[in-house]
PDB file of C-alpha atoms in Angstrom:
ATOM      1  CA  PRO A   1     -12.078 -40.261 -87.152  1.00  0.00           C
ATOM      2  CA  ILE A   2     -15.624 -40.798 -85.999  1.00  0.00           C
ATOM      3  CA  PHE A   3     -18.811 -39.388 -87.503  1.00  0.00           C
ATOM      4  CA  ALA A   4     -21.734 -39.194 -85.047  1.00  0.00           C
ATOM      5  CA  CYS A   5     -25.294 -39.328 -86.317  1.00  0.00           C
ATOM      6  CA  GLY A   6     -28.536 -38.989 -84.389  1.00  0.00           C
ATOM      7  CA  ILE A   7     -32.066 -39.277 -85.760  1.00  0.00           C
ATOM      8  CA  HIS A   8     -35.288 -38.466 -83.896  1.00  0.00           C
ATOM      9  CA  LEU A   9     -33.565 -37.406 -80.701  1.00  0.00           C
ATOM     10  CA  CYS A  10     -36.350 -36.248 -78.401  1.00  0.00           C
ATOM     11  CA  ASN A  11     -36.272 -33.714 -75.622  1.00  0.00           C
ATOM     12  CA  THR A  12     -32.792 -33.106 -74.158  1.00  0.00           C
ATOM     13  CA  LEU A  13     -31.273 -36.143 -75.894  1.00  0.00           C
ATOM     14  CA  GLY A  14     -30.412 -33.799 -78.770  1.00  0.00           C
ATOM     15  CA  ILE A  15     -28.334 -31.611 -76.443  1.00  0.00           C
ATOM     16  CA  ARG A  16     -26.591 -34.760 -75.174  1.00  0.00           C
ATOM     17  CA  ALA A  17     -25.657 -35.770 -78.720  1.00  0.00           C
ATOM     18  CA  ALA A  18     -24.206 -32.307 -79.377  1.00  0.00           C
ATOM     19  CA  GLN A  19     -22.357 -32.549 -76.061  1.00  0.00           C
ATOM     20  CA  LEU A  20     -20.786 -35.810 -77.269  1.00  0.00           C
ATOM     21  CA  PHE A  21     -19.444 -33.943 -80.305  1.00  0.00           C
ATOM     22  CA  ASN A  22     -18.166 -31.033 -78.181  1.00  0.00           C
ATOM     23  CA  GLU A  23     -16.309 -33.249 -75.694  1.00  0.00           C
ATOM     24  CA  ASN A  24     -14.647 -35.746 -78.028  1.00  0.00           C
ATOM     25  CA  ALA A  25     -12.021 -34.526 -80.505  1.00  0.00           C
ATOM     26  CA  GLU A  26     -12.054 -37.845 -82.352  1.00  0.00           C
ATOM     27  CA  VAL A  27     -15.639 -37.104 -83.431  1.00  0.00           C
ATOM     28  CA  SER A  28     -14.892 -35.042 -86.506  1.00  0.00           C
ATOM     29  CA  GLY A  29     -18.388 -34.947 -88.000  1.00  0.00           C
ATOM     30  CA  PHE A  30     -21.884 -34.653 -86.585  1.00  0.00           C
ATOM     31  CA  ALA A  31     -25.307 -34.976 -88.231  1.00  0.00           C
ATOM     32  CA  PHE A  32     -28.379 -34.661 -86.089  1.00  0.00           C
ATOM     33  CA  VAL A  33     -32.130 -34.577 -86.670  1.00  0.00           C
ATOM     34  CA  PRO A  34     -34.056 -33.408 -83.609  1.00  0.00           C
ATOM     35  CA  CYS A  35     -37.469 -34.988 -83.167  1.00  0.00           C
ATOM     36  CA  CYS A  36     -39.150 -32.687 -80.695  1.00  0.00           C
ATOM     37  CA  PHE A  37     -38.382 -29.989 -78.192  1.00  0.00           C
ATOM     38  CA  PRO A  38     -38.827 -30.396 -74.401  1.00  0.00           C
ATOM     39  CA  THR A  39     -42.319 -30.206 -72.929  1.00  0.00           C
ATOM     40  CA  SER A  40     -43.859 -26.934 -71.784  1.00  0.00           C
ATOM     41  CA  ARG A  41     -43.472 -28.205 -68.222  1.00  0.00           C
ATOM     42  CA  HIS A  42     -39.858 -27.012 -68.506  1.00  0.00           C
ATOM     43  CA  VAL A  43     -41.193 -23.428 -68.601  1.00  0.00           C
ATOM     44  CA  ALA A  44     -43.111 -23.940 -65.333  1.00  0.00           C
ATOM     45  CA  GLN A  45     -40.011 -25.536 -63.809  1.00  0.00           C
ATOM     46  CA  GLN A  46     -37.869 -22.607 -65.009  1.00  0.00           C
ATOM     47  CA  VAL A  47     -35.363 -24.978 -66.625  1.00  0.00           C
ATOM     48  CA  VAL A  48     -32.016 -23.600 -67.792  1.00  0.00           C
ATOM     49  CA  TYR A  49     -29.866 -25.620 -70.200  1.00  0.00           C
ATOM     50  CA  GLN A  50     -26.176 -25.425 -71.026  1.00  0.00           C
ATOM     51  CA  LEU A  51     -24.368 -26.791 -74.048  1.00  0.00           C
ATOM     52  CA  GLY A  52     -20.730 -25.795 -74.303  1.00  0.00           C
ATOM     53  CA  GLN A  53     -20.547 -22.129 -73.317  1.00  0.00           C
ATOM     54  CA  HIS A  54     -24.142 -21.438 -74.405  1.00  0.00           C
ATOM     55  CA  ARG A  55     -26.748 -21.139 -71.630  1.00  0.00           C
ATOM     56  CA  PHE A  56     -30.433 -20.664 -72.379  1.00  0.00           C
ATOM     57  CA  ALA A  57     -33.750 -20.864 -70.556  1.00  0.00           C
ATOM     58  CA  ALA A  58     -36.753 -22.955 -71.564  1.00  0.00           C
ATOM     59  CA  ARG A  59     -38.942 -19.845 -71.689  1.00  0.00           C
ATOM     60  CA  GLU A  60     -36.795 -18.446 -74.532  1.00  0.00           C
ATOM     61  CA  PHE A  61     -38.157 -21.038 -76.962  1.00  0.00           C
ATOM     62  CA  LEU A  62     -41.062 -22.825 -75.219  1.00  0.00           C
ATOM     63  CA  ASP A  63     -43.160 -19.965 -73.845  1.00  0.00           C
ATOM     64  CA  PRO A  64     -46.055 -19.334 -76.292  1.00  0.00           C
ATOM     65  CA  LYS A  65     -46.003 -15.654 -75.284  1.00  0.00           C
ATOM     66  CA  VAL A  66     -42.396 -15.413 -76.493  1.00  0.00           C
ATOM     67  CA  VAL A  67     -42.558 -17.815 -79.464  1.00  0.00           C
ATOM     68  CA  PRO A  68     -46.176 -18.298 -80.608  1.00  0.00           C
ATOM     69  CA  SER A  69     -46.039 -21.249 -83.037  1.00  0.00           C
ATOM     70  CA  ASN A  70     -44.742 -24.804 -82.621  1.00  0.00           C
ATOM     71  CA  THR A  71     -42.836 -24.497 -85.881  1.00  0.00           C
ATOM     72  CA  ASP A  72     -41.042 -21.400 -84.577  1.00  0.00           C
ATOM     73  CA  ARG A  73     -40.384 -23.083 -81.204  1.00  0.00           C
ATOM     74  CA  PHE A  74     -38.835 -26.067 -82.947  1.00  0.00           C
ATOM     75  CA  GLU A  75     -36.662 -23.760 -85.070  1.00  0.00           C
ATOM     76  CA  ARG A  76     -35.513 -21.793 -81.996  1.00  0.00           C
ATOM     77  CA  TRP A  77     -34.743 -25.038 -80.102  1.00  0.00           C
ATOM     78  CA  ALA A  78     -32.498 -26.151 -82.974  1.00  0.00           C
ATOM     79  CA  GLU A  79     -30.838 -22.719 -83.130  1.00  0.00           C
ATOM     80  CA  HIS A  80     -29.963 -22.959 -79.420  1.00  0.00           C
ATOM     81  CA  ILE A  81     -28.408 -26.386 -79.951  1.00  0.00           C
ATOM     82  CA  LEU A  82     -26.447 -25.038 -82.907  1.00  0.00           C
ATOM     83  CA  GLU A  83     -25.179 -22.110 -80.812  1.00  0.00           C
ATOM     84  CA  GLY A  84     -23.820 -24.558 -78.229  1.00  0.00           C
ATOM     85  CA  ILE A  85     -21.893 -26.689 -80.715  1.00  0.00           C
ATOM     86  CA  GLU A  86     -18.241 -25.713 -80.381  1.00  0.00           C
ATOM     87  CA  THR A  87     -16.877 -25.501 -83.908  1.00  0.00           C
ATOM     88  CA  ASN A  88     -16.915 -22.847 -86.600  1.00  0.00           C
ATOM     89  CA  SER A  89     -18.065 -25.220 -89.321  1.00  0.00           C
ATOM     90  CA  LYS A  90     -21.721 -25.857 -88.482  1.00  0.00           C
ATOM     91  CA  GLY A  91     -25.156 -25.109 -89.787  1.00  0.00           C
ATOM     92  CA  ILE A  92     -28.846 -25.878 -90.039  1.00  0.00           C
ATOM     93  CA  GLU A  93     -30.528 -27.167 -93.168  1.00  0.00           C
ATOM     94  CA  HIS A  94     -34.240 -27.542 -93.870  1.00  0.00           C
ATOM     95  CA  HIS A  95     -35.463 -30.517 -95.876  1.00  0.00           C
ATOM     96  CA  GLU A  96     -39.189 -30.903 -96.550  1.00  0.00           C
ATOM     97  CA  LEU A  97     -39.592 -34.676 -96.334  1.00  0.00           C
ATOM     98  CA  HIS A  98     -43.113 -34.871 -94.908  1.00  0.00           C
ATOM     99  CA  ARG A  99     -46.233 -32.787 -94.614  1.00  0.00           C
ATOM    100  CA  PRO A 100     -47.508 -32.244 -91.101  1.00  0.00           C
ATOM    101  CA  THR A 101     -51.194 -32.965 -90.470  1.00  0.00           C
ATOM    102  CA  ASN A 102     -53.696 -32.351 -87.678  1.00  0.00           C
ATOM    103  CA  GLY A 103     -51.927 -29.376 -86.107  1.00  0.00           C
ATOM    104  CA  MET A 104     -48.484 -31.005 -86.074  1.00  0.00           C
ATOM    105  CA  PHE A 105     -45.415 -29.008 -87.034  1.00  0.00           C
ATOM    106  CA  ALA A 106     -42.790 -29.821 -89.634  1.00  0.00           C
ATOM    107  CA  GLN A 107     -39.792 -31.567 -88.145  1.00  0.00           C
ATOM    108  CA  ASN A 108     -37.637 -30.608 -91.084  1.00  0.00           C
ATOM    109  CA  ILE A 109     -34.472 -29.358 -89.393  1.00  0.00           C
ATOM    110  CA  TYR A 110     -31.088 -31.005 -89.824  1.00  0.00           C
ATOM    111  CA  ILE A 111     -28.022 -29.882 -87.883  1.00  0.00           C
ATOM    112  CA  PHE A 112     -24.524 -30.525 -89.236  1.00  0.00           C
ATOM    113  CA  ALA A 113     -21.097 -29.815 -87.749  1.00  0.00           C
ATOM    114  CA  GLU A 114     -17.539 -30.764 -88.555  1.00  0.00           C
ATOM    115  CA  ARG A 115     -14.037 -30.036 -87.410  1.00  0.00           C
ATOM    116  CA  PRO A 116     -10.618 -30.713 -88.895  1.00  0.00           C
ATOM    117  CA  LEU A 117      -9.009 -34.106 -88.419  1.00  0.00           C
ATOM    118  CA  ASN A 118      -5.941 -34.400 -86.172  1.00  0.00           C
ATOM    119  CA  MET A 119      -7.318 -31.928 -83.667  1.00  0.00           C
ATOM    120  CA  GLN A 120      -5.545 -31.759 -80.332  1.00  0.00           C
ATOM    121  CA  PRO A 121      -7.394 -33.588 -77.535  1.00  0.00           C
ATOM    122  CA  ILE A 122     -10.113 -31.452 -76.010  1.00  0.00           C
ATOM    123  CA  GLN A 123      -9.435 -30.580 -72.383  1.00  0.00           C
ATOM    124  CA  VAL A 124     -12.635 -31.321 -70.512  1.00  0.00           C
ATOM    125  CA  GLU A 125     -12.597 -31.441 -66.718  1.00  0.00           C
ATOM    126  CA  THR A 126     -15.553 -33.774 -66.593  1.00  0.00           C
ATOM    127  CA  ARG A 127     -17.368 -35.463 -69.402  1.00  0.00           C
ATOM    128  CA  GLY A 128     -21.103 -35.888 -69.569  1.00  0.00           C
ATOM    129  CA  THR A 129     -21.970 -33.061 -67.202  1.00  0.00           C
ATOM    130  CA  CYS A 130     -25.585 -32.021 -66.775  1.00  0.00           C
ATOM    131  CA  VAL A 131     -27.232 -30.229 -69.677  1.00  0.00           C
ATOM    132  CA  VAL A 132     -30.053 -29.066 -67.404  1.00  0.00           C
ATOM    133  CA  VAL A 133     -28.074 -26.788 -65.114  1.00  0.00           C
ATOM    134  CA  ASP A 134     -30.852 -25.078 -63.196  1.00  0.00           C
ATOM    135  CA  ALA A 135     -34.530 -25.730 -62.569  1.00  0.00           C
ATOM    136  CA  LYS A 136     -37.286 -25.202 -60.095  1.00  0.00           C
ATOM    137  CA  PHE A 137     -38.319 -28.837 -59.876  1.00  0.00           C
ATOM    138  CA  GLY A 138     -41.897 -29.781 -59.127  1.00  0.00           C
ATOM    139  CA  HIS A 139     -44.792 -28.917 -61.327  1.00  0.00           C
ATOM    140  CA  GLY A 140     -46.218 -25.426 -60.859  1.00  0.00           C
ATOM    141  CA  SER A 141     -49.600 -26.722 -59.718  1.00  0.00           C
ATOM    142  CA  LYS A 142     -48.019 -28.852 -56.970  1.00  0.00           C
ATOM    143  CA  ALA A 143     -46.183 -25.830 -55.595  1.00  0.00           C
ATOM    144  CA  LYS A 144     -49.407 -23.823 -55.672  1.00  0.00           C
ATOM    145  CA  LYS A 145     -51.282 -26.571 -53.769  1.00  0.00           C
ATOM    146  CA  LYS A 146     -48.517 -26.678 -51.140  1.00  0.00           C
ATOM    147  CA  ALA A 147     -48.737 -22.928 -50.635  1.00  0.00           C
ATOM    148  CA  GLN A 148     -52.526 -23.162 -50.229  1.00  0.00           C
ATOM    149  CA  LYS A 149     -52.171 -25.921 -47.604  1.00  0.00           C
ATOM    150  CA  LYS A 150     -49.723 -23.794 -45.588  1.00  0.00           C
ATOM    151  CA  LYS A 151     -52.243 -20.946 -45.468  1.00  0.00           C
ATOM    152  CA  ARG A 152     -54.821 -23.226 -43.841  1.00  0.00           C
TER     153      ARG A 152
END
């Protein structure tokens, strides 16, 4: 059996680590500490992620109109990752190990998952598929500038 551990996994690297757990039956345990959520540019690019059977859009956790505080955004990001982990034995724990300063938010979320040993091999058509499954690439301001040039 293998136990996978990831600490300070930034951006979509956290989803990749959870994907590793989902796709490999020999990984029986998983401990993961996300560092930060993706940048707000993912909202402008209308990014959609997929982990396991769980699909979610960047706006659901990054848009300040939907989720006003960074602490809440970080919590929602972790909850989405947890939802995509394919096992019944999983959870989030909060451990206050540092005090954020200067407008930073507490990165105090720990995700754990496990599955029974001797599990049948997981049937996966392709391993390591994209976790960003849809996006309008190109920054919003670039698209706006293009549209203005066409009008001229």
